mmCIF file of C-alpha atoms in Angstrom:
data_model
loop_
_atom_site.group_PDB
_atom_site.id
_atom_site.type_symbol
_atom_site.label_atom_id
_atom_site.label_comp_id
_atom_site.label_asym_id
_atom_site.label_seq_id
_atom_site.Cartn_x
_atom_site.Cartn_y
_atom_site.Cartn_z
ATOM 1 C CA UNK A 1407 37.585 -9.999 -22.379
ATOM 2 C CA UNK A 1408 36.492 -13.122 -20.513
ATOM 3 C CA UNK A 1409 32.924 -14.332 -20.215
ATOM 4 C CA UNK A 1410 32.992 -13.341 -16.532
ATOM 5 C CA UNK A 1411 34.083 -9.797 -17.517
ATOM 6 C CA UNK A 1412 31.122 -9.607 -19.906
ATOM 7 C CA UNK A 1413 28.785 -10.900 -17.190
ATOM 8 C CA UNK A 1414 30.009 -8.276 -14.729
ATOM 9 C CA UNK A 1415 29.455 -5.423 -17.202
ATOM 10 C CA UNK A 1416 26.423 -3.166 -17.076
ATOM 11 C CA UNK A 1417 25.427 -3.774 -20.688
ATOM 12 C CA UNK A 1418 22.949 -6.379 -21.912
ATOM 13 C CA UNK A 1419 24.551 -9.226 -23.826
ATOM 14 C CA UNK A 1420 23.707 -12.273 -25.934
ATOM 15 C CA UNK A 1421 25.658 -15.513 -25.688
ATOM 16 C CA UNK A 1422 25.503 -19.248 -26.100
ATOM 17 C CA UNK A 1423 24.948 -21.312 -22.972
ATOM 18 C CA UNK A 1424 28.068 -23.419 -23.470
ATOM 19 C CA UNK A 1425 30.164 -20.257 -23.017
ATOM 20 C CA UNK A 1426 28.917 -19.734 -19.449
ATOM 21 C CA UNK A 1427 31.459 -20.403 -16.669
ATOM 22 C CA UNK A 1428 30.077 -23.684 -15.310
ATOM 23 C CA UNK A 1429 32.787 -23.984 -12.649
ATOM 24 C CA UNK A 1430 31.574 -20.721 -11.079
ATOM 25 C CA UNK A 1431 27.979 -21.885 -11.251
ATOM 26 C CA UNK A 1432 28.856 -25.200 -9.601
ATOM 27 C CA UNK A 1433 30.677 -23.280 -6.858
ATOM 28 C CA UNK A 1434 27.559 -21.166 -6.234
ATOM 29 C CA UNK A 1435 25.335 -24.276 -6.267
ATOM 30 C CA UNK A 1436 27.531 -25.873 -3.609
ATOM 31 C CA UNK A 1437 27.622 -22.750 -1.412
ATOM 32 C CA UNK A 1438 23.835 -22.327 -1.677
ATOM 33 C CA UNK A 1439 23.393 -25.994 -0.784
ATOM 34 C CA UNK A 1440 25.642 -25.561 2.272
ATOM 35 C CA UNK A 1441 23.777 -22.423 3.339
ATOM 36 C CA UNK A 1442 20.387 -24.087 2.966
ATOM 37 C CA UNK A 1443 21.444 -27.110 5.078
ATOM 38 C CA UNK A 1444 22.486 -24.969 8.058
ATOM 39 C CA UNK A 1445 20.620 -24.309 11.252
ATOM 40 C CA UNK A 1446 19.251 -20.745 10.939
ATOM 41 C CA UNK A 1447 20.570 -20.000 14.431
ATOM 42 C CA UNK A 1448 24.265 -20.415 13.527
ATOM 43 C CA UNK A 1449 24.590 -16.904 12.110
ATOM 44 C CA UNK A 1450 28.392 -16.718 12.195
ATOM 45 C CA UNK A 1451 28.777 -19.834 10.029
ATOM 46 C CA UNK A 1452 26.031 -18.623 7.667
ATOM 47 C CA UNK A 1453 27.796 -15.259 7.319
ATOM 48 C CA UNK A 1454 31.041 -17.016 6.325
ATOM 49 C CA UNK A 1455 29.259 -18.807 3.496
ATOM 50 C CA UNK A 1456 27.573 -15.576 2.383
ATOM 51 C CA UNK A 1457 31.002 -13.862 2.297
ATOM 52 C CA UNK A 1458 32.275 -16.587 -0.034
ATOM 53 C CA UNK A 1459 29.148 -16.599 -2.176
ATOM 54 C CA UNK A 1460 28.913 -12.831 -2.655
ATOM 55 C CA UNK A 1461 32.717 -12.341 -2.574
ATOM 56 C CA UNK A 1462 32.445 -9.552 -0.002
ATOM 57 C CA UNK A 1463 32.399 -9.030 3.729
ATOM 58 C CA UNK A 1464 30.495 -5.749 3.537
ATOM 59 C CA UNK A 1465 26.759 -5.137 3.491
ATOM 60 C CA UNK A 1466 25.840 -8.778 3.953
ATOM 61 C CA UNK A 1467 22.082 -9.333 3.868
ATOM 62 C CA UNK A 1468 19.922 -11.503 6.060
ATOM 63 C CA UNK A 1469 19.182 -14.543 3.893
ATOM 64 C CA UNK A 1470 16.417 -16.955 4.958
ATOM 65 C CA UNK A 1471 16.003 -20.618 3.960
ATOM 66 C CA UNK A 1472 16.098 -22.045 0.438
ATOM 67 C CA UNK A 1473 18.073 -19.250 -1.236
ATOM 68 C CA UNK A 1474 19.446 -19.927 -4.714
ATOM 69 C CA UNK A 1475 21.570 -17.921 -7.146
ATOM 70 C CA UNK A 1476 23.467 -18.745 -10.331
ATOM 71 C CA UNK A 1477 26.865 -17.226 -9.493
ATOM 72 C CA UNK A 1478 26.780 -14.973 -6.426
ATOM 73 C CA UNK A 1479 29.684 -12.715 -7.445
ATOM 74 C CA UNK A 1480 27.289 -10.625 -9.535
ATOM 75 C CA UNK A 1481 24.980 -9.776 -6.605
ATOM 76 C CA UNK A 1482 25.837 -6.446 -4.963
ATOM 77 C CA UNK A 1483 24.275 -5.203 -1.725
ATOM 78 C CA UNK A 1484 24.436 -1.471 -0.977
ATOM 79 C CA UNK A 1485 23.404 -1.757 2.663
ATOM 80 C CA UNK A 1486 21.474 -4.157 4.851
ATOM 81 C CA UNK A 1487 18.770 -6.118 3.026
ATOM 82 C CA UNK A 1488 16.363 -8.905 3.895
ATOM 83 C CA UNK A 1489 15.881 -11.874 1.571
ATOM 84 C CA UNK A 1490 13.045 -14.036 2.855
ATOM 85 C CA UNK A 1491 12.429 -17.761 2.175
ATOM 86 C CA UNK A 1492 12.721 -19.245 -1.327
ATOM 87 C CA UNK A 1493 14.327 -16.255 -3.070
ATOM 88 C CA UNK A 1494 16.061 -17.019 -6.393
ATOM 89 C CA UNK A 1495 18.470 -14.633 -8.129
ATOM 90 C CA UNK A 1496 19.650 -15.518 -11.649
ATOM 91 C CA UNK A 1497 22.701 -13.243 -11.664
ATOM 92 C CA UNK A 1498 24.132 -13.705 -15.142
ATOM 93 C CA UNK A 1499 24.385 -9.881 -15.132
ATOM 94 C CA UNK A 1500 24.889 -7.525 -12.172
ATOM 95 C CA UNK A 1501 22.079 -7.337 -9.618
ATOM 96 C CA UNK A 1502 22.247 -4.254 -7.381
ATOM 97 C CA UNK A 1503 20.134 -4.361 -4.221
ATOM 98 C CA UNK A 1504 19.820 -1.105 -2.293
ATOM 99 C CA UNK A 1505 19.944 -0.508 1.440
ATOM 100 C CA UNK A 1506 16.929 -1.655 3.455
ATOM 101 C CA UNK A 1507 15.446 -3.671 0.598
ATOM 102 C CA UNK A 1508 12.811 -6.213 1.642
ATOM 103 C CA UNK A 1509 12.506 -9.177 -0.709
ATOM 104 C CA UNK A 1510 9.547 -11.362 0.268
ATOM 105 C CA UNK A 1511 9.192 -15.166 0.028
ATOM 106 C CA UNK A 1512 9.218 -16.741 -3.414
ATOM 107 C CA UNK A 1513 10.619 -13.745 -5.314
ATOM 108 C CA UNK A 1514 12.582 -14.436 -8.517
ATOM 109 C CA UNK A 1515 15.072 -11.853 -9.813
ATOM 110 C CA UNK A 1516 16.043 -13.035 -13.301
ATOM 111 C CA UNK A 1517 18.724 -11.326 -15.386
ATOM 112 C CA UNK A 1518 18.820 -14.297 -17.749
ATOM 113 C CA UNK A 1519 16.457 -14.910 -20.622
ATOM 114 C CA UNK A 1520 16.172 -17.067 -23.718
ATOM 115 C CA UNK A 1521 15.915 -16.330 -27.426
ATOM 116 C CA UNK A 1522 12.349 -15.896 -28.677
ATOM 117 C CA UNK A 1523 12.789 -17.929 -31.876
ATOM 118 C CA UNK A 1524 12.620 -21.675 -31.120
ATOM 119 C CA UNK A 1525 15.583 -22.567 -33.352
ATOM 120 C CA UNK A 1526 17.768 -20.053 -31.495
ATOM 121 C CA UNK A 1527 16.588 -21.325 -28.105
ATOM 122 C CA UNK A 1528 17.412 -24.900 -29.137
ATOM 123 C CA UNK A 1529 20.842 -23.683 -30.317
ATOM 124 C CA UNK A 1530 21.503 -22.418 -26.791
ATOM 125 C CA UNK A 1531 21.280 -18.681 -27.412
ATOM 126 C CA UNK A 1532 20.343 -16.636 -24.375
ATOM 127 C CA UNK A 1533 20.488 -13.048 -23.227
ATOM 128 C CA UNK A 1534 21.058 -11.176 -20.001
ATOM 129 C CA UNK A 1535 20.737 -7.640 -18.636
ATOM 130 C CA UNK A 1536 21.319 -6.020 -15.206
ATOM 131 C CA UNK A 1537 18.630 -5.454 -12.571
ATOM 132 C CA UNK A 1538 18.638 -2.716 -9.916
ATOM 133 C CA UNK A 1539 16.514 -2.391 -6.788
ATOM 134 C CA UNK A 1540 17.153 1.041 -5.273
ATOM 135 C CA UNK A 1541 17.139 1.793 -1.522
ATOM 136 C CA UNK A 1542 14.053 0.946 0.564
ATOM 137 C CA UNK A 1543 12.342 -1.160 -2.107
ATOM 138 C CA UNK A 1544 9.859 -3.827 -0.979
ATOM 139 C CA UNK A 1545 9.165 -6.656 -3.423
ATOM 140 C CA UNK A 1546 6.032 -8.619 -2.458
ATOM 141 C CA UNK A 1547 5.785 -12.406 -2.262
ATOM 142 C CA UNK A 1548 6.045 -14.490 -5.435
ATOM 143 C CA UNK A 1549 6.890 -11.530 -7.667
ATOM 144 C CA UNK A 1550 9.223 -11.786 -10.658
ATOM 145 C CA UNK A 1551 11.702 -9.046 -11.610
ATOM 146 C CA UNK A 1552 12.870 -9.439 -15.217
ATOM 147 C CA UNK A 1553 16.078 -8.488 -17.017
ATOM 148 C CA UNK A 1554 17.026 -4.882 -17.647
ATOM 149 C CA UNK A 1555 14.686 -3.325 -15.080
ATOM 150 C CA UNK A 1556 15.170 -0.818 -12.256
ATOM 151 C CA UNK A 1557 12.819 -0.316 -9.319
ATOM 152 C CA UNK A 1558 13.036 3.220 -7.923
ATOM 153 C CA UNK A 1559 13.798 4.094 -4.297
ATOM 154 C CA UNK A 1560 11.031 3.471 -1.794
ATOM 155 C CA UNK A 1561 8.709 1.720 -4.227
ATOM 156 C CA UNK A 1562 6.604 -1.340 -3.443
ATOM 157 C CA UNK A 1563 5.917 -4.182 -5.851
ATOM 158 C CA UNK A 1564 2.670 -5.950 -4.930
ATOM 159 C CA UNK A 1565 2.622 -9.699 -4.320
ATOM 160 C CA UNK A 1566 2.514 -11.840 -7.455
ATOM 161 C CA UNK A 1567 3.558 -9.027 -9.804
ATOM 162 C CA UNK A 1568 5.813 -9.331 -12.853
ATOM 163 C CA UNK A 1569 8.121 -6.338 -13.381
ATOM 164 C CA UNK A 1570 8.945 -6.041 -17.104
ATOM 165 C CA UNK A 1571 9.890 -2.340 -17.253
ATOM 166 C CA UNK A 1572 11.342 0.317 -14.947
ATOM 167 C CA UNK A 1573 9.249 1.394 -11.965
ATOM 168 C CA UNK A 1574 9.726 4.997 -10.713
ATOM 169 C CA UNK A 1575 10.568 5.928 -7.119
ATOM 170 C CA UNK A 1576 7.938 6.253 -4.401
ATOM 171 C CA UNK A 1577 5.083 4.284 -5.953
ATOM 172 C CA UNK A 1578 3.105 1.079 -5.547
ATOM 173 C CA UNK A 1579 3.052 -1.111 -8.662
ATOM 174 C CA UNK A 1580 1.067 -4.334 -9.059
ATOM 175 C CA UNK A 1581 0.017 -6.809 -11.709
ATOM 176 C CA UNK A 1582 1.377 -8.761 -14.633
ATOM 177 C CA UNK A 1583 2.925 -6.763 -16.117
ATOM 178 C CA UNK A 1584 3.352 -4.509 -13.076
ATOM 179 C CA UNK A 1585 1.740 -1.096 -13.439
ATOM 180 C CA UNK A 1586 1.892 1.888 -11.113
ATOM 181 C CA UNK A 1587 -1.389 2.160 -9.207
ATOM 182 C CA UNK A 1588 -0.508 5.125 -7.009
ATOM 183 C CA UNK A 1589 2.152 7.171 -5.276
ATOM 184 C CA UNK A 1590 3.167 6.520 -1.692
ATOM 185 C CA UNK A 1591 2.185 9.542 0.428
ATOM 186 C CA UNK A 1592 2.180 10.733 4.028
ATOM 187 C CA UNK A 1593 -1.357 9.335 4.281
ATOM 188 C CA UNK A 1594 0.253 5.866 4.244
ATOM 189 C CA UNK A 1595 1.990 6.454 7.588
ATOM 190 C CA UNK A 1596 0.929 3.847 10.156
ATOM 191 C CA UNK A 1597 -0.031 5.159 13.601
ATOM 192 C CA UNK A 1598 1.727 3.092 16.243
ATOM 193 C CA UNK A 1599 -0.191 1.896 19.264
ATOM 194 C CA UNK A 1600 1.353 3.078 22.517
ATOM 195 C CA UNK A 1601 1.674 0.513 25.320
#
């Protein structure tokens, strides 16, 4: 089993940093740099870079300015998604992003972590676990989604929240750590103004 195989698996893992595939990370750094230098109006050229970065031509998201990821190949979109400005995805494990996900400016999705004991951190020991955002999730601005968590379908994470555990479907969760404050109900439907 290669390090990349381990990274692409759905199980948490522990490793030493020097084992990480730096060539793949450098490739992603370069592609992100190219993407972030482009005029936002040249969508066809941006899509070509996204196809290389995510290693797919299906379900490509809209990605706004200043996007960064560690590898790209470990980010999987299951339908159209919107990634707003300054989104960072540390994809040392699989990140699954459901259809119609809205990821607001400044969001960090971090599969990677570090050892708690200082001597292990200094020795380069880290850990990683997958993250899943189900369909129709909205993650508010400047939120952080941590390793090993799943956000259920249709849920909203309030701005500035830190998700450290699974969030069920159909709820609003806010805070650090994020806690469910209520369910989303029909009473939340917005009445449109007719022109």
